Short mmCIF file of C-alpha atoms in Angstrom, two decimals:
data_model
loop_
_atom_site.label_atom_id
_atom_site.label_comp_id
_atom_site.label_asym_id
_atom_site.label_seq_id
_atom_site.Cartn_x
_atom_site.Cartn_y
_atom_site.Cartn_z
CA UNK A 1 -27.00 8.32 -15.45
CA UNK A 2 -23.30 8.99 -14.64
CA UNK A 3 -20.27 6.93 -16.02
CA UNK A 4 -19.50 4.47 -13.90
CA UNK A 5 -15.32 4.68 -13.77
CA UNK A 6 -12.56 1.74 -14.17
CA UNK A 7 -9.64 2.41 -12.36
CA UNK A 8 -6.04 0.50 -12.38
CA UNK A 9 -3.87 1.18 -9.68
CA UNK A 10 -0.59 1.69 -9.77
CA UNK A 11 0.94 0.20 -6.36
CA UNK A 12 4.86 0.97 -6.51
CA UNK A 13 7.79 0.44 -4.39
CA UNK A 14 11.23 1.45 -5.04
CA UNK A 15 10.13 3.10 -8.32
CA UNK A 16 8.74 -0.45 -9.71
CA UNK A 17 5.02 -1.55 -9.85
CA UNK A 18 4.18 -4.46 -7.15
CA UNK A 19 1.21 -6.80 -6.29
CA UNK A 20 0.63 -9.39 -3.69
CA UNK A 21 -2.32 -10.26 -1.69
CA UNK A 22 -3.87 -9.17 1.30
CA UNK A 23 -1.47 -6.32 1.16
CA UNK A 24 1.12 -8.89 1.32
CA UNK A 25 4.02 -10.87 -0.76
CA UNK A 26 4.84 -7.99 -2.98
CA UNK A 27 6.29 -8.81 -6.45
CA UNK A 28 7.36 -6.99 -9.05
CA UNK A 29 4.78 -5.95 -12.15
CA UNK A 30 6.20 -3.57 -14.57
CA UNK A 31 7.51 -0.14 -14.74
CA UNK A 32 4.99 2.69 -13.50
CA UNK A 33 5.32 4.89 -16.38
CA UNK A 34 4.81 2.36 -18.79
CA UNK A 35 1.55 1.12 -16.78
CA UNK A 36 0.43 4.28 -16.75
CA UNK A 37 0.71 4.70 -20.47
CA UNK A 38 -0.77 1.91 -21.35
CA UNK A 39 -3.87 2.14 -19.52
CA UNK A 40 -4.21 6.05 -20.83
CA UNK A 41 -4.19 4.74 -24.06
CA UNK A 42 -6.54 1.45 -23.41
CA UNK A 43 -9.47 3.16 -21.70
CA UNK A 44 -8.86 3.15 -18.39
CA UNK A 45 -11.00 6.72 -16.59
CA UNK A 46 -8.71 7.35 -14.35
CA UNK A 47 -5.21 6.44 -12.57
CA UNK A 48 -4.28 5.73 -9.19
CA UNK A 49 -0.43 6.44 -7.71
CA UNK A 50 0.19 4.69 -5.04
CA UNK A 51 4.18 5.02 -3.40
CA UNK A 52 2.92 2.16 -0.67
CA UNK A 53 6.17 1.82 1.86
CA UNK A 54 6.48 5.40 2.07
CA UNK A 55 4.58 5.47 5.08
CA UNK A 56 6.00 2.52 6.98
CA UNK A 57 9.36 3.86 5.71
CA UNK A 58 8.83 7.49 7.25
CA UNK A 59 9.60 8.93 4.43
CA UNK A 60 8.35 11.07 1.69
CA UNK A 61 6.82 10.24 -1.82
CA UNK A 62 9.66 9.49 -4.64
CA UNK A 63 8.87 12.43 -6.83
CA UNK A 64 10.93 11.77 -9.89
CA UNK A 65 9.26 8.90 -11.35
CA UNK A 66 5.43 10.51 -10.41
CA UNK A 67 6.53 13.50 -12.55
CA UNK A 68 7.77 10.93 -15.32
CA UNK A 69 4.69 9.04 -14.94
CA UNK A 70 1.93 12.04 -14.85
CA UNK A 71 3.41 13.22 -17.59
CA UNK A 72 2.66 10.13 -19.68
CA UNK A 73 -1.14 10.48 -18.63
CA UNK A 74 -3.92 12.12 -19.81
CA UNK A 75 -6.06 10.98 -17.38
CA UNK A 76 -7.85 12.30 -13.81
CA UNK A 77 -4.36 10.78 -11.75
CA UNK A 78 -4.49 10.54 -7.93
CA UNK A 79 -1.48 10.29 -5.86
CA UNK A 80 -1.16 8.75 -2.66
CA UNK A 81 1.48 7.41 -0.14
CA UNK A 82 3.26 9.29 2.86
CA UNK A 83 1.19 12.41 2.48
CA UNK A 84 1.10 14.39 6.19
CA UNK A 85 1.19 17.74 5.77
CA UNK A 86 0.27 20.51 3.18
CA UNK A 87 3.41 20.73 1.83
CA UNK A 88 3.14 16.81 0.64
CA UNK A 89 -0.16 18.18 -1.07
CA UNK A 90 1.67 20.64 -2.89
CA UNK A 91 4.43 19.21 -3.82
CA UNK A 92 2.10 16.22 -5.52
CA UNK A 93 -0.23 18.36 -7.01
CA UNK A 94 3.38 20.55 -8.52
CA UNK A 95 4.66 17.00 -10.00
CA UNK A 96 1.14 16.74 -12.24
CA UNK A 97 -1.54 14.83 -9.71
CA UNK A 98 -5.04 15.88 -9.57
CA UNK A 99 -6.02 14.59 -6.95
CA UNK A 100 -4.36 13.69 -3.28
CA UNK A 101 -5.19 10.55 -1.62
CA UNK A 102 -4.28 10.65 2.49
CA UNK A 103 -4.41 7.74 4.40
CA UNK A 104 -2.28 6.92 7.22
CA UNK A 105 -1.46 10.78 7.59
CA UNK A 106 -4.72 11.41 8.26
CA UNK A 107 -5.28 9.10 10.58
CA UNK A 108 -2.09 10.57 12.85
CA UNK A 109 -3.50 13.98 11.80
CA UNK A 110 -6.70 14.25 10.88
CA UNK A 111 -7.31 18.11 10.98
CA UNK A 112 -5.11 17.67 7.63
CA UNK A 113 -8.34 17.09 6.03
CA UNK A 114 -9.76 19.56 6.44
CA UNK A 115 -7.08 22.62 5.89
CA UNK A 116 -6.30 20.71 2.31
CA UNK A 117 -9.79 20.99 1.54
CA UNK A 118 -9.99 24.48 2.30
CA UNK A 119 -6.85 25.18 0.25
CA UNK A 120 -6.90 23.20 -2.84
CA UNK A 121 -11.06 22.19 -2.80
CA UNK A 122 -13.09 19.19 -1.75
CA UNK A 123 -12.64 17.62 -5.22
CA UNK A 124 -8.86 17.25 -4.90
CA UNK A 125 -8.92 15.52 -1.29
CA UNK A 126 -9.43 11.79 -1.44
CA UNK A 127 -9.50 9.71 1.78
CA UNK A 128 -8.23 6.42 1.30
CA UNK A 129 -9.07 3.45 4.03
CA UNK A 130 -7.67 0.07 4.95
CA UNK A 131 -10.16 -1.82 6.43
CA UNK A 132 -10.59 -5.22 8.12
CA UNK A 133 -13.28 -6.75 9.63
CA UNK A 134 -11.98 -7.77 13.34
CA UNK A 135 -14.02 -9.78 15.80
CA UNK A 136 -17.33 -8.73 13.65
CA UNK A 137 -16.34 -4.66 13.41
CA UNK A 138 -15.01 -2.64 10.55
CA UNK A 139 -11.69 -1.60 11.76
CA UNK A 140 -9.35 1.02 9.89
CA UNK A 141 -5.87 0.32 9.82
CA UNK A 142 -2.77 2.31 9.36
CA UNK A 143 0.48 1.66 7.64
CA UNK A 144 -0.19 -0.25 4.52
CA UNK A 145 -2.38 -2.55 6.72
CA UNK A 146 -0.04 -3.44 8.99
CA UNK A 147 -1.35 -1.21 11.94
CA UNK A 148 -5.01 -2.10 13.47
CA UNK A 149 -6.04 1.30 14.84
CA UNK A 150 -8.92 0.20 16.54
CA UNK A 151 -10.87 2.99 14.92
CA UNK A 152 -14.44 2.03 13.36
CA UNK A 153 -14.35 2.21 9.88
CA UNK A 154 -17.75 3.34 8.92
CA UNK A 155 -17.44 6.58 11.50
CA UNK A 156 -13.89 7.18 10.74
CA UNK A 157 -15.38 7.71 6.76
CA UNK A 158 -18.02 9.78 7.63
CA UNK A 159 -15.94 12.03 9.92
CA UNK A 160 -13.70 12.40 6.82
CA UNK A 161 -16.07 13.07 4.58
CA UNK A 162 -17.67 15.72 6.91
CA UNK A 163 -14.32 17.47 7.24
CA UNK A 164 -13.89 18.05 3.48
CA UNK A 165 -12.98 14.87 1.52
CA UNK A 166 -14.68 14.79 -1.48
CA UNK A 167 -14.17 11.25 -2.38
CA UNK A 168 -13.67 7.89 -0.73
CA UNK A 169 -11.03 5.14 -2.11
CA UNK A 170 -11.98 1.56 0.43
CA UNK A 171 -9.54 -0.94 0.34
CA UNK A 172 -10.13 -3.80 1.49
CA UNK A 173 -7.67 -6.21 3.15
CA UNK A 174 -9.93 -9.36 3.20
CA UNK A 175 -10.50 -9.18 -0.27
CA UNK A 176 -7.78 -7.87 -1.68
CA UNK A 177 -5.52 -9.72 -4.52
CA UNK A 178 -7.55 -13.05 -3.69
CA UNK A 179 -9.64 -12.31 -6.65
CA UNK A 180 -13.36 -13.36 -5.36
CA UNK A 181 -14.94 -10.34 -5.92
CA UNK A 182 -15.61 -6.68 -4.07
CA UNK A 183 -16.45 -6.68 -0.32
CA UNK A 184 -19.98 -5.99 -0.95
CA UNK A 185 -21.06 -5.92 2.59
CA UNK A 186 -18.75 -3.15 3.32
CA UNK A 187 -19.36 -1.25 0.39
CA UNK A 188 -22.95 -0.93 0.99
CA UNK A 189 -22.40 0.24 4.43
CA UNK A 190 -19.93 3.06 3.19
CA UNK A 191 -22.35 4.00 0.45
CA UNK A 192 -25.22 4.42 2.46
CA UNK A 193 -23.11 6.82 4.95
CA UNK A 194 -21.98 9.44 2.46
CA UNK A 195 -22.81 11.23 -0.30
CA UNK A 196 -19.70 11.12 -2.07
CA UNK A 197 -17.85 9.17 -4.63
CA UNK A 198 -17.09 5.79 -3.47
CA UNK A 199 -14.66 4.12 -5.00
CA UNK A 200 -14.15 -0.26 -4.58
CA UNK A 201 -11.11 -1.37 -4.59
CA UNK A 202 -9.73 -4.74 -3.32
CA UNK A 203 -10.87 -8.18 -4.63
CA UNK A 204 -11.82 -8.20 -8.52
CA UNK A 205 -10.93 -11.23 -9.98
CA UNK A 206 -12.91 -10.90 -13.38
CA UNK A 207 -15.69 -8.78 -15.65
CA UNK A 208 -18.13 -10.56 -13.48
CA UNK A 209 -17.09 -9.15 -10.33
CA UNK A 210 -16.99 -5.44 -11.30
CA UNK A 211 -21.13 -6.57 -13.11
CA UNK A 212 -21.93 -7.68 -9.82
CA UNK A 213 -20.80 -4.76 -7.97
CA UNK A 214 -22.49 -2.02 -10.19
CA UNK A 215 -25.42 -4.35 -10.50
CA UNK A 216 -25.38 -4.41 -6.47
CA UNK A 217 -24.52 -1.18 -5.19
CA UNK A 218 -25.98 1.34 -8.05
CA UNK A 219 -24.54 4.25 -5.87
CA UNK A 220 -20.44 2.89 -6.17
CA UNK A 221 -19.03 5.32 -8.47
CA UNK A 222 -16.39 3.50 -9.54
CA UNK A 223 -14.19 -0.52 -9.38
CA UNK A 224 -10.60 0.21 -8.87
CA UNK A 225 -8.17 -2.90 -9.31
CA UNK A 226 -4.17 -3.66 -10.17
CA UNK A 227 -3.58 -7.47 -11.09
CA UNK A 228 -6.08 -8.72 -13.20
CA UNK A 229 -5.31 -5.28 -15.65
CA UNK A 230 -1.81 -5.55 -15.29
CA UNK A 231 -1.70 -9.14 -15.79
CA UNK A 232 -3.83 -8.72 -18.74
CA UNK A 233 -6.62 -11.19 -17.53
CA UNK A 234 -9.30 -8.78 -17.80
CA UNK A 235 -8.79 -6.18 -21.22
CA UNK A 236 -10.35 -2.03 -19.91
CA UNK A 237 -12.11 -2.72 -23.50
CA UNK A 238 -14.03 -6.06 -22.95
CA UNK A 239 -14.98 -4.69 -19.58
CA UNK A 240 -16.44 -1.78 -21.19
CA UNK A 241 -18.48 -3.54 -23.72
CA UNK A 242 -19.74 -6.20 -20.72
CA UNK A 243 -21.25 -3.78 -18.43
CA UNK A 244 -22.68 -1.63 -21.48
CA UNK A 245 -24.47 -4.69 -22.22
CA UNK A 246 -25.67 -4.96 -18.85
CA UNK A 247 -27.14 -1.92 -18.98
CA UNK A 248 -23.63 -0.31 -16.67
CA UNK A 249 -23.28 3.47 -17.96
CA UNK A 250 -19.28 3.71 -18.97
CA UNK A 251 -17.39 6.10 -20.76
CA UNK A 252 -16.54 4.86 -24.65
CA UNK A 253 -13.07 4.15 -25.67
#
């Protein structure tokens, strides 16, 4: 059976880590490259980049400190924030990222999925979605979750995923930072949509939470999270040794 992965992500503004909840009330964590170092060093499968005002700000990804920080890691990194165009995918991938997560830029241009596929391969295209659950429907939204698109998530995904994205990253905004656990509804209803790597990310809140979710949905490839790692309220190490004895496939430290 494959690995299941643990992933801490890295949300930064103005070159610093930040965390709030519901993708709100930022505050400052740590460093980036520090973070990043850390967590290569602690367990952690992979790393996720995220430069999350760059596309409310209209502007491009700060490049300096993702060079600094890839070049601390030794890990599968993904890199996400203001990407809209090929030439954000290129200049990502030239600053050390493995993989390029598109979110809002797809949305305003979704044929982007596609060409970057075709260019760089399935495996390096991630599709990353906000999602809220409006008046009973999945809804994606834009902007750092501050734009309701009115698009339904669950097509929106698949329509992705049929263009060339070889993974899926779903955030979402109900749970996240509140720390109750995954959105297991929504998770199932991705999962059973693609066949792709789905990756949960919004809501953990303890080693229980990311149990439950492998436990629940056998198909989720991997629990992505930010606080409760950076915080240190859940150790990569302990979570390792609780879903091995669960009977949770994960890579050894």
């Amino acid at each position: 059976m494959i690995t299941k992965r643990i992933i801490p992500c890295l949300d930064v503004k103005d070159g610093r880590v930040v965390k709030g909840i519901n993708f709100k009330g930022l505050g400052d964590v740590a460093s980036p490259v520090d973070l990043a170092e850390f967590y290569t060093s602690t367990g952690a499968d992979e790393l996720v980049f995220y430069d999350i005002t760059a596309s409310s700000e209209g502007r491009k990804l700060f490049t300096e400190i993702l060079t600094e920080t890839a070049g601390r890691v030794f890990i599968p990194l993904t890199v996400g924030g203001g990407i809209s165009t090929l030439e954000d995918f290129d200049r990502v991938l030239k600053c050390g990222a493995d993989k390029v997560s598109v979110n809002s830029g797809a949305i305003r241009n979704p044929e982007i999925i596609g060409q970057a596929a075709k260019l760089y391969g399935d495996q390096c295209v991630v599709i990353s979605v906000d999602i809220a659950l409006v008046d009973g429907v999945y809804r994606v939204f834009s902007r750092g979750g501050r734009d309701n698109t009115g698009m339904e998530a669950i097509d929106w995904i698949k329509r992705c995923v049929a263009d060339g994205a070889g993974e899926v990253v779903v955030n979402s905004i109900d749970t996240d930072g509140v720390k109750q656990g995954f959105d297991i509804p929504l998770l199932k209803e991705v999962c059973k949509a693609v066949n792709v790597p789905v990756i949960a990310s919004g809501g953990a809140g303890c080693i229980q939470d990311f149990i439950d979710l492998f436990t629940e949905i056998p198909d989720i490839d991997a629990g992505l999270a930010a606080s409760i790692f950076h915080f240190g309220e859940v150790a990569i190490s302990d979570l390792k040794k609780a879903m091995t004895k669960a009977g949770i496939p994960a890579r050894e430290i």
